[in-house]
Coordinates of C-alpha atoms in Angstrom, one line a residue:
X1 CA 46.6 276.4 3.9
X2 CA 47.2 273.2 5.8
X3 CA 49.9 272.2 3.4
X4 CA 51.9 275.4 4.0
X5 CA 51.5 275.4 7.8
X6 CA 53.0 271.9 8.4
X7 CA 56.6 272.8 7.5
X8 CA 56.3 276.0 9.5
X9 CA 55.1 274.0 12.5
X10 CA 57.9 271.5 12.2
X11 CA 60.6 274.1 12.0
X12 CA 60.6 275.0 15.7
X13 CA 60.7 271.4 16.7
X14 CA 63.7 270.8 14.5
X15 CA 65.4 273.8 16.0
X16 CA 64.7 272.6 19.5
X17 CA 66.0 269.1 18.7
X18 CA 69.2 270.6 17.1
X19 CA 69.7 272.8 20.1
X20 CA 69.4 269.8 22.4
X21 CA 71.8 267.8 20.3
X22 CA 74.4 270.7 20.4
X23 CA 73.9 271.0 24.2
X24 CA 74.4 267.3 24.7
X25 CA 77.5 267.3 22.6
X26 CA 78.8 270.3 24.5
X27 CA 78.3 268.5 27.8
X28 CA 80.2 265.4 26.6
X29 CA 83.1 267.6 25.2
X30 CA 83.3 269.5 28.5
X31 CA 83.4 266.3 30.4
X32 CA 86.1 265.0 28.1
X33 CA 88.2 268.2 28.5
X34 CA 87.9 268.0 32.3
X35 CA 88.9 264.3 32.3
X36 CA 91.9 264.9 30.1
X37 CA 93.0 267.8 32.3
X38 CA 93.1 265.4 35.2
X39 CA 94.3 262.3 33.4
X40 CA 97.4 263.8 31.7
X41 CA 99.2 265.0 34.9
X42 CA 98.1 261.9 36.7
X43 CA 99.5 259.7 34.0
X44 CA 102.9 261.5 34.1
X45 CA 103.1 261.2 37.8
X46 CA 102.1 257.5 37.8
X47 CA 104.7 256.7 35.1
X48 CA 107.4 258.6 36.9
X49 CA 106.7 256.6 40.1
X50 CA 106.6 253.4 38.1
X51 CA 109.9 254.1 36.4
X52 CA 111.5 254.9 39.8
X53 CA 110.7 251.3 40.8
X54 CA 114.0 250.0 39.5
X55 CA 116.1 252.5 41.6
X56 CA 113.9 251.8 44.7
X57 CA 114.1 248.0 44.3
X58 CA 117.9 247.9 44.0
X59 CA 117.6 245.1 41.4
X60 CA 119.9 244.9 38.3
X61 CA 119.9 242.8 35.2
X62 CA 123.5 242.0 35.9
X63 CA 122.5 240.3 39.1
X64 CA 119.9 238.2 37.3
X65 CA 122.2 237.3 34.4
X66 CA 125.5 236.9 36.2
X67 CA 124.4 235.8 39.6
X68 CA 125.3 237.2 43.1
X69 CA 129.0 236.4 42.7
X70 CA 129.5 238.7 39.7
X71 CA 132.4 241.2 39.9
X72 CA 131.8 244.9 40.0
X73 CA 133.4 245.2 36.5
X74 CA 131.1 242.7 35.0
X75 CA 128.0 244.3 36.6
X76 CA 129.0 247.7 35.3
X77 CA 129.5 246.3 31.8
X78 CA 126.0 244.6 31.7
X79 CA 124.4 247.7 33.2
X80 CA 126.0 249.9 30.5
X81 CA 124.6 247.5 27.8
X82 CA 121.2 248.2 29.2
X83 CA 121.7 251.9 29.4
X84 CA 121.5 252.0 33.2
X85 CA 124.7 254.1 33.5
X86 CA 123.0 257.2 32.1
X87 CA 121.3 259.9 34.2
X88 CA 118.0 258.9 35.7
X89 CA 116.1 261.7 34.0
X90 CA 117.5 260.7 30.6
X91 CA 116.5 257.1 31.2
X92 CA 113.0 258.1 32.1
X93 CA 112.7 260.3 29.1
X94 CA 113.7 257.5 26.7
X95 CA 111.4 255.0 28.5
X96 CA 108.4 257.4 28.4
X97 CA 109.0 258.0 24.7
X98 CA 109.0 254.3 24.1
X99 CA 105.7 254.0 26.0
X100 CA 104.1 256.7 23.9
X101 CA 105.1 254.7 20.9
X102 CA 103.9 251.4 22.2
X103 CA 107.3 250.0 23.4
X104 CA 107.5 248.7 26.9
X105 CA 111.1 247.6 26.9
X106 CA 112.9 244.3 27.0
X107 CA 112.7 241.6 29.6
X108 CA 115.7 241.2 31.9
X109 CA 115.2 237.4 32.2
X110 CA 114.8 236.3 28.6
X111 CA 115.4 239.4 26.4
X112 CA 112.0 239.2 24.9
X113 CA 109.9 242.2 24.0
X114 CA 107.6 243.0 26.9
X115 CA 104.8 244.4 24.8
X116 CA 104.6 241.1 23.0
X117 CA 104.6 239.1 26.3
X118 CA 102.0 241.3 27.9
X119 CA 99.9 241.2 24.7
X120 CA 99.7 237.4 24.8
X121 CA 98.4 237.4 28.4
X122 CA 96.3 240.5 28.1
X123 CA 94.1 239.0 25.4
X124 CA 93.2 236.2 27.8
X125 CA 92.5 238.4 30.8
X126 CA 90.5 240.9 28.7
X127 CA 88.3 238.2 27.4
X128 CA 87.5 236.9 30.9
X129 CA 87.2 240.4 32.4
X130 CA 84.8 241.6 29.7
X131 CA 82.5 238.6 30.1
X132 CA 82.7 238.9 33.9
X133 CA 81.8 242.6 33.7
X134 CA 78.9 241.9 31.3
X135 CA 77.5 239.2 33.7
X136 CA 78.0 241.5 36.7
X137 CA 76.3 244.4 35.0
X138 CA 73.3 242.4 33.8
X139 CA 72.7 240.5 37.0
X140 CA 73.6 243.4 39.3
X141 CA 71.3 245.8 37.4
X142 CA 68.5 243.3 37.5
X143 CA 68.8 242.5 41.2
X144 CA 69.3 246.2 42.1
X145 CA 66.3 247.3 40.1
X146 CA 64.0 244.6 41.5
X147 CA 65.2 245.3 45.1
X148 CA 64.5 249.1 44.7
X149 CA 61.1 248.5 43.1
X150 CA 60.2 246.2 46.0
X151 CA 61.9 248.2 48.7
X152 CA 61.2 247.1 52.3
X153 CA 59.5 243.9 51.1
X154 CA 60.7 240.3 51.6
X155 CA 62.0 240.4 48.0
X156 CA 64.2 243.3 48.9
X157 CA 65.4 241.6 52.0
X158 CA 66.1 238.4 50.1
X159 CA 68.1 240.1 47.4
X160 CA 70.0 242.2 50.0
X161 CA 70.9 239.0 51.9
X162 CA 72.0 237.2 48.7
X163 CA 74.1 240.2 47.6
X164 CA 75.8 240.3 51.1
X165 CA 76.7 236.6 50.9
X166 CA 78.0 236.9 47.4
X167 CA 80.2 239.9 48.3
X168 CA 82.2 238.0 50.9
X169 CA 82.8 234.9 48.7
X170 CA 86.4 234.9 47.4
X171 CA 86.8 234.4 43.7
X172 CA 89.1 231.4 44.1
X173 CA 86.5 229.6 46.3
X174 CA 83.8 230.2 43.8
X175 CA 86.1 229.1 41.0
X176 CA 86.9 225.8 42.8
X177 CA 83.2 225.1 43.4
X178 CA 82.4 225.9 39.7
X179 CA 85.1 223.5 38.5
X180 CA 83.9 220.7 40.8
X181 CA 80.2 221.1 39.9
X182 CA 80.1 222.2 36.2
X183 CA 83.4 220.8 34.9
X184 CA 84.1 217.6 36.8
X185 CA 80.6 216.7 37.9
X186 CA 78.3 217.7 35.0
X187 CA 80.9 218.0 32.2
X188 CA 79.2 221.2 30.9
X189 CA 82.4 223.2 30.6
X190 CA 86.1 222.5 30.3
X191 CA 88.0 222.6 33.6
X192 CA 90.8 224.8 32.3
X193 CA 92.8 226.1 29.4
X194 CA 92.1 228.8 26.9
X195 CA 91.0 228.8 23.2
X196 CA 91.4 232.0 21.2
X197 CA 88.2 233.4 19.6
X198 CA 89.8 233.0 16.2
X199 CA 89.6 229.2 16.6
X200 CA 85.8 229.3 17.3
X201 CA 83.5 231.5 19.4
X202 CA 81.9 228.4 21.0
X203 CA 85.1 226.9 22.4
X204 CA 86.3 230.4 23.4
X205 CA 83.1 231.1 25.4
X206 CA 83.2 227.6 26.9
X207 CA 86.7 228.1 28.3
X208 CA 86.1 231.6 29.7
X209 CA 82.6 231.2 31.1
X210 CA 83.5 229.6 34.5
X211 CA 86.4 232.0 35.3
X212 CA 84.2 234.9 34.2
X213 CA 81.4 233.8 36.5
X214 CA 83.9 233.4 39.4
X215 CA 85.1 237.0 38.9
X216 CA 81.7 238.4 38.4
X217 CA 80.3 237.9 41.9
X218 CA 82.0 241.0 43.3
X219 CA 80.7 243.1 40.4
X220 CA 77.2 241.8 40.9
X221 CA 77.3 242.7 44.6
X222 CA 78.6 246.2 44.1
X223 CA 76.4 247.1 41.2
X224 CA 73.3 245.8 42.9
X225 CA 73.9 247.6 46.1
X226 CA 74.8 250.9 44.5
X227 CA 71.9 250.8 42.1
X228 CA 69.4 249.9 44.8
X229 CA 70.6 252.8 47.0
X230 CA 70.6 255.2 44.1
X231 CA 67.1 254.3 42.9
X232 CA 65.6 254.4 46.4
X233 CA 67.1 257.8 47.0
X234 CA 66.0 259.1 43.6
X235 CA 62.4 257.8 44.1
X236 CA 62.1 260.0 47.2
X237 CA 62.9 263.2 45.4
X238 CA 60.4 266.0 44.8
X239 CA 60.6 265.7 41.0
X240 CA 59.1 262.2 41.3
X241 CA 56.2 263.5 43.4
X242 CA 55.7 266.2 40.8
X243 CA 55.7 263.6 38.0
X244 CA 53.0 261.6 39.8
X245 CA 50.9 264.7 40.3
X246 CA 51.2 265.5 36.5
X247 CA 49.7 262.0 35.8
X248 CA 52.8 260.4 34.2
X249 CA 52.7 256.6 34.0
X250 CA 54.9 254.6 36.5
X251 CA 56.9 253.3 33.6
X252 CA 57.7 256.8 32.3
X253 CA 58.5 258.0 35.8
X254 CA 60.9 255.2 36.4
X255 CA 62.8 255.3 33.1
X256 CA 62.6 259.1 32.6
X257 CA 63.3 260.3 36.1
X258 CA 64.2 257.6 38.7
X259 CA 66.5 255.5 36.7
X260 CA 68.5 258.3 35.1
X261 CA 69.0 260.1 38.4
X262 CA 69.8 256.9 40.4
X263 CA 72.2 255.4 37.9
X264 CA 75.2 257.5 38.8
X265 CA 76.6 255.6 41.8
X266 CA 76.3 252.2 39.9
X267 CA 78.0 253.6 36.8
X268 CA 80.8 255.2 38.9
X269 CA 81.4 251.8 40.6
X270 CA 82.2 250.3 37.2
X271 CA 85.0 252.8 36.7
X272 CA 87.5 250.7 38.8
X273 CA 85.9 247.3 38.4
X274 CA 87.1 246.4 34.9
X275 CA 90.8 247.2 35.4
X276 CA 90.6 245.4 38.8
X277 CA 89.1 242.3 37.1
X278 CA 92.0 242.3 34.6
X279 CA 94.8 242.8 37.1
X280 CA 93.6 240.9 40.2
X281 CA 92.7 237.6 38.6
X282 CA 96.0 235.8 39.2
X283 CA 94.5 233.2 41.6
X284 CA 91.6 232.5 39.2
X285 CA 94.0 232.1 36.4
X286 CA 95.9 229.5 38.3
X287 CA 92.8 227.6 39.1
X288 CA 91.6 227.5 35.5
X289 CA 95.1 227.1 34.0
X290 CA 95.0 230.5 32.1
X291 CA 98.2 232.2 31.1
X292 CA 96.8 235.7 31.6
X293 CA 97.9 239.2 32.5
X294 CA 97.7 238.6 36.3
X295 CA 99.7 235.4 36.1
X296 CA 102.4 237.1 33.9
X297 CA 102.6 240.0 36.5
X298 CA 103.0 237.5 39.3
X299 CA 105.8 235.6 37.4
X300 CA 107.6 238.8 36.5
X301 CA 107.5 240.0 40.1
X302 CA 108.8 236.7 41.5
X303 CA 111.7 236.7 38.9
X304 CA 112.7 240.3 39.7
X305 CA 112.1 241.3 36.1
X306 CA 111.7 245.0 36.8
X307 CA 111.0 246.1 33.1
X308 CA 108.2 243.5 32.9
X309 CA 106.7 244.7 36.2
X310 CA 106.9 248.3 35.0
X311 CA 105.2 247.3 31.8
X312 CA 102.4 245.6 33.8
X313 CA 102.0 248.8 35.9
X314 CA 101.8 251.0 32.8
X315 CA 99.2 248.8 31.1
X316 CA 97.2 248.8 34.4
X317 CA 97.4 252.6 34.6
X318 CA 96.2 252.9 31.0
X319 CA 93.3 250.5 31.7
X320 CA 92.2 252.5 34.7
X321 CA 92.5 255.8 33.0
X322 CA 90.7 254.7 29.8
X323 CA 87.8 253.0 31.5
X324 CA 87.3 255.8 33.9
X325 CA 87.3 258.2 31.0
X326 CA 84.6 256.1 29.3
X327 CA 82.5 256.0 32.5
X328 CA 82.8 259.8 32.9
X329 CA 81.6 260.4 29.4
X330 CA 78.7 258.0 29.9
X331 CA 77.8 259.8 33.1
X332 CA 77.9 263.2 31.4
X333 CA 75.6 261.9 28.7
X334 CA 73.1 259.9 30.8
X335 CA 72.7 261.4 34.3
X336 CA 70.9 264.7 34.7
X337 CA 73.1 265.7 37.7
X338 CA 76.2 265.5 35.5
X339 CA 74.4 267.5 32.8
X340 CA 73.8 270.3 35.2
X341 CA 77.4 270.2 36.3
X342 CA 76.6 268.9 39.8

């Protein structure tokens, strides 16, 4: 009798597990549908505004190629070669179609493919930003968790003070200090330059570690503050008191209730951090001699290369949208509030 009862007893458990899996998949798909419904119109509006940049700037490839003394006939001829004599809506449609097919246009200054130029710098910036985000998440989560678990103690006050100091330190100041101490003084890391990962993981990490640390301070501060606040608020909720009354262990209460409910603000903070790290690192790239995405954007803006600036903005929009989509899906899967549709 015992041999026949075991499969019968396991069947309800399997059914419950399958129902939970379907419910979790449904939540993720619902979050994905909501995000797409917001992202698509936002992307169209953002690209339209980005494309209108040329008309608003008053710049022209003819002015760059022929100079300020060019005749109106010469200007009209060059603009016709670039297709700028067509209706605005037609130009936007062709440009948007090119974006959807991975073509960002041609540079006004050197005639090079903008997708290729951005790709060269984006690889550098993505490497630094990814490592900076990883450092910021690990250190920020550790500090925020310890501060929340030791709330109102000297440890909490020390971590809060450290995070406050870190949050007001500019990345370029931190970068200069890191170069002086770890590159020039101790010779632990190179002072600048970049080596692709294809040429060796060790040299690649050695060249991106210092700029990544310099950029990670802001992430550490924001993640630690948001996580501490979320965990402290979650620990005061009634469901934690109920879990204590039921006799659950502190470890189970923390990981099963407090952490999952208090994780939301910290995860939401990361939604804008990664794109910001990629796009706002121009000063750090100058300090460490990196030809990255931010430096390319700065050079394109100073040269008046409107198609290149438009390409930079489009890539930035895609990064923001993509990373926020990932964060929303993680929130829908991890946090109970999102699972209930709150």
